């Protein structure tokens, strides 16, 4: 899958306001009531990630989850990242 151009990335980000561009990745930071709720959210990521064969990088700090997406195989952002970001935005 082809790397997106800067202009394509900006268009996708406009449609996904919870995500920010950080280097060659997009990042979403979520805060939950507590650790259990944060982990429950992380568990919800498994199904869409496996279905897409596309996996987020995750950082968990108590009730905060940082989700970082990029296409490792391509070394940057592709449509796969924005497709998964949109699915993640639908999760609780
Ligand atoms: C072999 C396997 O299809 C690849 O390594 C997949 C798995 N999950 C992946 N996830 C992400 N984020 N980027 C990839 O390039 C990637 N590649």
Coordinates of C-alpha atoms in Angstrom, one line a residue, residues 1-91:
X1 CA 0.0 0.0 0.0
X2 CA 1.4 3.4 -1.0
X3 CA 2.5 6.0 1.4
X4 CA 0.2 9.0 1.5
X5 CA 1.2 12.4 0.4
X6 CA 1.3 15.3 2.9
X7 CA -1.8 16.7 1.4
X8 CA -3.7 13.4 1.6
X9 CA -2.6 13.1 5.3
X10 CA -4.0 16.6 6.0
X11 CA -7.3 15.6 4.4
X12 CA -7.6 12.5 6.5
X13 CA -6.7 14.4 9.7
X14 CA -9.4 17.0 9.0
X15 CA -11.9 14.1 9.1
X16 CA -10.4 12.6 12.2
X17 CA -10.0 15.4 14.8
X18 CA -9.1 13.1 17.6
X19 CA -5.8 12.3 15.9
X20 CA -2.7 14.3 15.5
X21 CA 0.3 13.9 13.2
X22 CA 3.5 13.2 15.1
X23 CA 6.4 12.6 12.7
X24 CA 5.5 9.8 10.3
X25 CA 2.7 8.6 12.7
X26 CA -0.7 9.6 13.8
X27 CA -1.5 9.6 17.5
X28 CA -4.7 9.6 19.6
X29 CA -4.6 10.0 23.4
X30 CA -7.5 8.7 25.4
X31 CA -8.2 9.0 29.1
X32 CA -10.5 6.7 31.0
X33 CA -12.0 6.5 34.5
X34 CA -9.5 4.0 35.7
X35 CA -7.0 1.2 34.7
X36 CA -9.7 -1.4 34.2
X37 CA -11.6 0.8 31.8
X38 CA -8.5 1.7 29.9
X39 CA -7.6 -2.0 29.5
X40 CA -11.1 -2.8 28.4
X41 CA -10.7 -0.2 25.7
X42 CA -7.3 -1.7 24.6
X43 CA -9.0 -5.1 24.4
X44 CA -11.6 -3.7 22.0
X45 CA -8.7 -2.8 19.7
X46 CA -7.8 -6.4 19.2
X47 CA -10.7 -7.4 16.8
X48 CA -10.4 -4.5 14.3
X49 CA -6.6 -4.7 14.4
X50 CA -6.6 -8.4 13.7
X51 CA -9.3 -8.1 11.1
X52 CA -7.2 -5.5 9.2
X53 CA -3.9 -7.2 9.9
X54 CA -2.8 -3.8 11.0
X55 CA -1.7 -3.2 14.6
X56 CA -1.4 -0.1 16.7
X57 CA 1.5 0.7 18.9
X58 CA 0.1 1.1 22.4
X59 CA 1.2 2.9 25.6
X60 CA -0.8 2.5 28.8
X61 CA -0.3 4.7 31.8
X62 CA -2.9 3.9 34.5
X63 CA -6.0 5.4 32.9
X64 CA -4.4 6.8 29.8
X65 CA -3.9 5.0 26.5
X66 CA -1.8 6.4 23.7
X67 CA -2.5 4.8 20.3
X68 CA 0.1 5.3 17.6
X69 CA -0.5 4.3 14.1
X70 CA 1.8 3.9 11.1
X71 CA 2.4 1.3 8.5
X72 CA 5.7 -0.3 9.6
X73 CA 6.2 -2.2 6.4
X74 CA 6.1 1.1 4.4
X75 CA 7.8 3.3 6.9
X76 CA 5.1 5.9 7.1
X77 CA 1.3 6.6 6.8
X78 CA -1.0 4.7 4.4
X79 CA -4.7 4.5 4.1
X80 CA -4.6 1.5 6.4
X81 CA -3.7 3.8 9.3
X82 CA -6.6 6.1 8.7
X83 CA -9.0 3.2 8.1
X84 CA -8.1 1.8 11.5
X85 CA -8.1 5.2 13.2
X86 CA -11.7 5.7 12.0
X87 CA -12.7 2.3 13.4
X88 CA -11.0 3.1 16.7
X89 CA -12.9 6.3 16.9
X90 CA -16.1 4.2 16.9
X91 CA -15.1 2.3 20.0

